[in-house]
Short mmCIF file of C-alpha atoms in Angstrom, two decimals:
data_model
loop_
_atom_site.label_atom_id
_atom_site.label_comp_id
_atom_site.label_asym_id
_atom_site.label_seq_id
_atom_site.Cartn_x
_atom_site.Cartn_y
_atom_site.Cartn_z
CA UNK A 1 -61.58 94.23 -87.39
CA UNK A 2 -60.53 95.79 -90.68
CA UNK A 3 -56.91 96.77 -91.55
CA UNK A 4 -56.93 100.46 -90.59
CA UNK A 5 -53.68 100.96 -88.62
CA UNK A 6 -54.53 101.99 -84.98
CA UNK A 7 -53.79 105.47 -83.67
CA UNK A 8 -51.86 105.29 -80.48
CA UNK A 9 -51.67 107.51 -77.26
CA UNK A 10 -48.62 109.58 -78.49
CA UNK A 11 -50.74 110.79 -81.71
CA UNK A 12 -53.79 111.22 -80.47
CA UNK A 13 -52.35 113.30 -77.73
CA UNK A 14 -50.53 115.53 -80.54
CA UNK A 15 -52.82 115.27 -83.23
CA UNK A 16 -55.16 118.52 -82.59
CA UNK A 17 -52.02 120.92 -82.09
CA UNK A 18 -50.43 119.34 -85.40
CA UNK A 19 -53.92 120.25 -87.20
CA UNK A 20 -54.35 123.84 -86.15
CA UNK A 21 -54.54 125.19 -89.71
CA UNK A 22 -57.35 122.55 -90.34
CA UNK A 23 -59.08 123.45 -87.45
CA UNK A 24 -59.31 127.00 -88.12
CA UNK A 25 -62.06 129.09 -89.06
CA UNK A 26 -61.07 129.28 -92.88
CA UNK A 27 -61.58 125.46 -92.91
CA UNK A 28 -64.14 124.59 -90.60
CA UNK A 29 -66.86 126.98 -91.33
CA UNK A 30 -67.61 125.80 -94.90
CA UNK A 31 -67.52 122.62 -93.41
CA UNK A 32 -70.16 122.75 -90.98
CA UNK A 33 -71.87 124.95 -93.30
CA UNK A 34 -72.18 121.77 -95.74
CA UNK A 35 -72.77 119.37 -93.74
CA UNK A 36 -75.19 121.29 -91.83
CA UNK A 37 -77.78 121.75 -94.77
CA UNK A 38 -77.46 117.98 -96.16
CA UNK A 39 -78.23 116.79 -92.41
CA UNK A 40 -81.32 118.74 -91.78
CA UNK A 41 -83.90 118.13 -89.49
CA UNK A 42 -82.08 114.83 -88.61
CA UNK A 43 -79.17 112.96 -87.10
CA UNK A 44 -75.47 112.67 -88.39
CA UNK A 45 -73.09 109.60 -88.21
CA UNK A 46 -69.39 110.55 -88.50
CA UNK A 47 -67.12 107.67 -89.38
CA UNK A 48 -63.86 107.64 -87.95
CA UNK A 49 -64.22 110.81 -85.54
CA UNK A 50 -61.30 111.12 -84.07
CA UNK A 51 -60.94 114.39 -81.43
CA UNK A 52 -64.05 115.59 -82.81
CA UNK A 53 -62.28 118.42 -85.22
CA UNK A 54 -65.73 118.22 -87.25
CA UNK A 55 -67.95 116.50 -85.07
CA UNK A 56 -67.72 118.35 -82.01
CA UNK A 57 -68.26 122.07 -83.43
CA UNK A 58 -71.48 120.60 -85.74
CA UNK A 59 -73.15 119.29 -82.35
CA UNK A 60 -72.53 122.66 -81.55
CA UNK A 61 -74.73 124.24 -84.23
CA UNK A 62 -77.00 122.03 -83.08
CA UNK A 63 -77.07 118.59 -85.27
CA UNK A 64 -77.14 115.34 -83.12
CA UNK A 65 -73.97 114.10 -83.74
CA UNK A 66 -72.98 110.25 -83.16
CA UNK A 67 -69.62 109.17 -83.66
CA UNK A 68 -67.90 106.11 -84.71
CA UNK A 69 -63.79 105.47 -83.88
CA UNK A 70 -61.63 102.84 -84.12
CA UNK A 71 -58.94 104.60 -81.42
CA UNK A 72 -59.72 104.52 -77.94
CA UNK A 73 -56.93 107.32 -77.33
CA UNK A 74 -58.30 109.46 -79.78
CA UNK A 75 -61.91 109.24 -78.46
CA UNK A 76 -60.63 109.76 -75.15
CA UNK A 77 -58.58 113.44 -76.23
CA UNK A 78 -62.82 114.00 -77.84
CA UNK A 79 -64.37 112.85 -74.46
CA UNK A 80 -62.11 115.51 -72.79
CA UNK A 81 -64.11 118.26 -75.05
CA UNK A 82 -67.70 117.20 -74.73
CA UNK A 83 -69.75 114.73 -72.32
CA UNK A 84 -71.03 110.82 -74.06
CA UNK A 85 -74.68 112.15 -73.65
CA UNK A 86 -74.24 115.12 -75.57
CA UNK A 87 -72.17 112.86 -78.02
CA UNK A 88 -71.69 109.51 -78.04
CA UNK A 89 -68.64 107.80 -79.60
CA UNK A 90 -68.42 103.68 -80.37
CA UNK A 91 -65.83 102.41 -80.20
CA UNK A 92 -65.35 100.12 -83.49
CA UNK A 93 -64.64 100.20 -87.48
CA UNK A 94 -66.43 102.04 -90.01
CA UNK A 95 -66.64 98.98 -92.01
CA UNK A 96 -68.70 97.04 -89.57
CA UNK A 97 -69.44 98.85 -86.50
CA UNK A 98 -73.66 99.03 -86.50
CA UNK A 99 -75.27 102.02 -83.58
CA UNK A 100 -79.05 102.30 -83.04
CA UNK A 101 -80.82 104.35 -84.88
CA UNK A 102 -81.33 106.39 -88.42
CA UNK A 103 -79.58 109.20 -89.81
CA UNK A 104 -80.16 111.80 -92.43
CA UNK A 105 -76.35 112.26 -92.95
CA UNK A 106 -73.34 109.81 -92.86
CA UNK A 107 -70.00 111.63 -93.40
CA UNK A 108 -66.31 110.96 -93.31
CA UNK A 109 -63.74 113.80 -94.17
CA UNK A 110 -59.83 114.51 -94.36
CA UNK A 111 -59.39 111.31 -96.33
CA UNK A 112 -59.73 108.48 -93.63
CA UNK A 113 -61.93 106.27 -96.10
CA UNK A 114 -58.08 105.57 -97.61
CA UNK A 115 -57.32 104.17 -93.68
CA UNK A 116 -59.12 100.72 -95.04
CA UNK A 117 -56.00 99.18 -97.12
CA UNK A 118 -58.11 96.89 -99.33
CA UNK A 119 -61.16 97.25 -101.78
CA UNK A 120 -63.20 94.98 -100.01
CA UNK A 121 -63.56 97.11 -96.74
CA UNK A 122 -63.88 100.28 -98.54
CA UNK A 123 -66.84 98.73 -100.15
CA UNK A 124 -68.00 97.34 -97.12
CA UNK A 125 -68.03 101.05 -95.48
CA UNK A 126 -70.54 102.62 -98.36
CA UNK A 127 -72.67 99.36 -97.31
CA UNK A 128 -72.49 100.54 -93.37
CA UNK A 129 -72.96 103.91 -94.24
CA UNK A 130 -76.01 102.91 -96.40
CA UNK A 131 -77.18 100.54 -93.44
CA UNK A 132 -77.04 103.99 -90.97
CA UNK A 133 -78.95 106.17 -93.36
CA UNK A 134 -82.89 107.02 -93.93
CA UNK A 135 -84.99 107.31 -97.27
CA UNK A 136 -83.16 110.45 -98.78
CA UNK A 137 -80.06 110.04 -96.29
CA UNK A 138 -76.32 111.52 -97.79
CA UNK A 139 -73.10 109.59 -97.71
CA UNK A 140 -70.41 112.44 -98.11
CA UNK A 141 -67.23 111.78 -98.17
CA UNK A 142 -63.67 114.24 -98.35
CA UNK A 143 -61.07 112.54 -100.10
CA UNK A 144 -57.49 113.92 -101.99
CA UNK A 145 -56.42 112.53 -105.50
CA UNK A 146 -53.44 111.24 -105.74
CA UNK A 147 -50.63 113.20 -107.64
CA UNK A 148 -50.33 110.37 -109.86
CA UNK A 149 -49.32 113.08 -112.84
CA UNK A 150 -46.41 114.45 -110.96
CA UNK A 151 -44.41 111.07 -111.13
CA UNK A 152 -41.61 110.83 -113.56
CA UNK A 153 -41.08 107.26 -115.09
CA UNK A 154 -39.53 105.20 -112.58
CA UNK A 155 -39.99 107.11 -109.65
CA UNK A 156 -42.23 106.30 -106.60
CA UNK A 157 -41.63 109.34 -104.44
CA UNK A 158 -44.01 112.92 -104.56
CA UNK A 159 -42.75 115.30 -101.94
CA UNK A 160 -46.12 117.26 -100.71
CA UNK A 161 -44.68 119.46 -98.16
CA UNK A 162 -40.69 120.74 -97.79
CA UNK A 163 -40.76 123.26 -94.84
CA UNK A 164 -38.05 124.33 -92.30
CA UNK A 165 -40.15 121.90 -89.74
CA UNK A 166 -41.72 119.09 -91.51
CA UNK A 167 -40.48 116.93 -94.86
CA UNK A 168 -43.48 115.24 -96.05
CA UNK A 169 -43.51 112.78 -99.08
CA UNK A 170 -45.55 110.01 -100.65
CA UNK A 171 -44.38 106.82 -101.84
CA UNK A 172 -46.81 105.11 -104.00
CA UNK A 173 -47.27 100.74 -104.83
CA UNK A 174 -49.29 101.44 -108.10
CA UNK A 175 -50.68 98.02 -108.71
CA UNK A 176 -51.98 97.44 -105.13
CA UNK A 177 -52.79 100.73 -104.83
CA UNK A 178 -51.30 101.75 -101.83
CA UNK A 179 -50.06 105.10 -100.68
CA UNK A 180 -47.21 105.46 -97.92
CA UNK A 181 -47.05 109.08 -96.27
CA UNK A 182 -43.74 109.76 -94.32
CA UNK A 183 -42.98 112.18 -92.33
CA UNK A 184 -40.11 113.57 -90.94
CA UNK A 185 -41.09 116.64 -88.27
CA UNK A 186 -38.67 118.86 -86.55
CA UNK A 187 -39.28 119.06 -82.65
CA UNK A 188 -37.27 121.78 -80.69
CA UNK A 189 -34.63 123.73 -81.99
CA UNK A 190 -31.84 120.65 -81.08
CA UNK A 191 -31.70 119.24 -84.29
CA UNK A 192 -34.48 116.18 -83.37
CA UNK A 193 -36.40 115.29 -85.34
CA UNK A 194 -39.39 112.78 -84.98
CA UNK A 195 -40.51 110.27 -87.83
CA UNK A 196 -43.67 108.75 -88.82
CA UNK A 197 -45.57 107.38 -91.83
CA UNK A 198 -49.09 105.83 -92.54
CA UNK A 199 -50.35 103.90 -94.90
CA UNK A 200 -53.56 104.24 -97.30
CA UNK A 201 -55.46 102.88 -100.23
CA UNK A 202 -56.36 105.27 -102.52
CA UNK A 203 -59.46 105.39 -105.08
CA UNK A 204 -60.65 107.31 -107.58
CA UNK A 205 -63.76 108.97 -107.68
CA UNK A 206 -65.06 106.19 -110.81
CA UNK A 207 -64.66 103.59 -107.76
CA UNK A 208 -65.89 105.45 -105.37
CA UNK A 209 -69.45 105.84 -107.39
CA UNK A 210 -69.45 102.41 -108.15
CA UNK A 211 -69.27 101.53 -104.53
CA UNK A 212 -71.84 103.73 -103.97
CA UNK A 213 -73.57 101.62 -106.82
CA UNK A 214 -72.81 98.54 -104.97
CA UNK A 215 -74.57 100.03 -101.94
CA UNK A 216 -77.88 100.90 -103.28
CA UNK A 217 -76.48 104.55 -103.50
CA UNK A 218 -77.08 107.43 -105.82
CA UNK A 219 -74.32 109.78 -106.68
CA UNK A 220 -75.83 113.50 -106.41
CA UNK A 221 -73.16 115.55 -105.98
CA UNK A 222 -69.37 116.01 -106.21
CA UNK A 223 -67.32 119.27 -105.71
CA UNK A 224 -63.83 120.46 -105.41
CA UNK A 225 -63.92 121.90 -102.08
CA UNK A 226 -66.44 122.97 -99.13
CA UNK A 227 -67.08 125.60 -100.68
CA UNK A 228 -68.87 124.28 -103.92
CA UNK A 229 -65.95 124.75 -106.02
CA UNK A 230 -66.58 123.04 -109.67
CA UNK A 231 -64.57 119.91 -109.65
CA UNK A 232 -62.19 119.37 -112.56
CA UNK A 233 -59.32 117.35 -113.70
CA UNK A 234 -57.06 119.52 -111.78
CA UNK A 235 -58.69 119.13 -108.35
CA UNK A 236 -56.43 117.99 -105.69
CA UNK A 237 -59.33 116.62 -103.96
CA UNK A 238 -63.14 116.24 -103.60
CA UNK A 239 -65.90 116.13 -101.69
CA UNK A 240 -68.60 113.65 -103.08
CA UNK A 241 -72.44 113.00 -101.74
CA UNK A 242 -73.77 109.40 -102.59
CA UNK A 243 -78.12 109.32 -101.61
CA UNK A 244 -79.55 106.85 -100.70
CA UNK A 245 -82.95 106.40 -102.72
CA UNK A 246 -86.28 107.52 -100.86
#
């Protein structure tokens, strides 16, 4: 088991009404549209699947889509969406978990590589995905940057969203690399508020590629967005495609 922190009942059950925006057409279509094209002819993995906010609309374009997730209550809100023959889900970690078969695409988006908390199983996850793939098989992954620049000297704190229902901020351990996102969300109009907060290791794209190096990976391509978007030193994020060597 790796040190990913377990999504429970509560957040799974919540999670695709708190993700609306992501799961709108805006977001998803360049998406699929990307991840469509790398996969081809051929199969695609998703790490850490979740409800299926990717994986379920690209089985509906018509990829084979096979899932891996460490949350049984998550898969469970997916398995009330689409049937385990149409799409099967493991249960299990991306750093480890092994399912039959090859694939022409591995992918994991929205960050959750920064769910492993150390090095060692972040490496360990290019390895898996490498272990999954084919001759010519892409390892893409979506992952922010952290707004390292934005942090005065001596402070630890980056709010990233101040709205009349939700106060999000980011507290940041800088030699362990370690990211903390709280949360504080309004629910009802009583005053109530609910807290939360996860933890994350965050990388930079450098030690990203090397893992990919470490993994018998090629880097091939890296963008700022779904879209293509040029990535520069002013990207809040990026989406990167490792290949594995025919």
């Amino acid at each position: 088991m790796t040190s990913s922190e377990r999504w429970n009942r509560a957040t799974a059950d919540r999670y695709d009404a708190e993700e609306t925006e992501n799961s709108s057409a805006a977001v998803l279509h360049p998406t699929l549209d990307f991840l469509t094209e790398l996969a081809g002819d051929g199969r695609a993995l998703e790490f850490a699947i979740g409800t299926g906010r990717v994986g379920v609309p690209l089985r509906e374009r018509g990829v084979p889509v096979v899932g891996i997730e460490l949350s049984e209550p998550m898969a469970a809100v997916l398995r009330r969406k689409i049937d385990e023959d149409t799409l099967p889900v493991t249960i299990g970690d991306m750093a480890t978990t092994v399912v039959p078969g090859g694939f022409t695409l591995v992918y994991l988006v929205y960050n959750t590589i920064s769910n492993l908390l150390t090095q060692e199983e972040q490496v360990e996850c290019f390895r898996n995905a490498a272990r999954h793939l084919e001759p010519g098989g892409r390892f893409v992954i979506e992952l922010g940057l952290p707004p390292l620049r934005s942090l005065p000297p001596g402070q630890t704190a980056v709010p990233f969203d101040v709205s009349e229902r939700h106060l999000g901020f980011d507290t940041f351990d800088l030699v362990e690399q370690i990211l903390v996102s709280h949360h504080f969300t309004r629910e009802g109009d009583d005053g109530r508020y609910r807290r939360g907060n996860s933890r994350h290791r965050y990388a930079w794209p450098a030690e990203l590629d090397l893992m990919a190096r470490i993994a018998g990976l090629e880097r091939e391509r890296r963008v700022a967005d779904w879209d293509g978007t040029p990535f520069t030193q002013d990207s809040p994020k990026h989406i990167s495609v490792w290949r594995k060597p025919a």
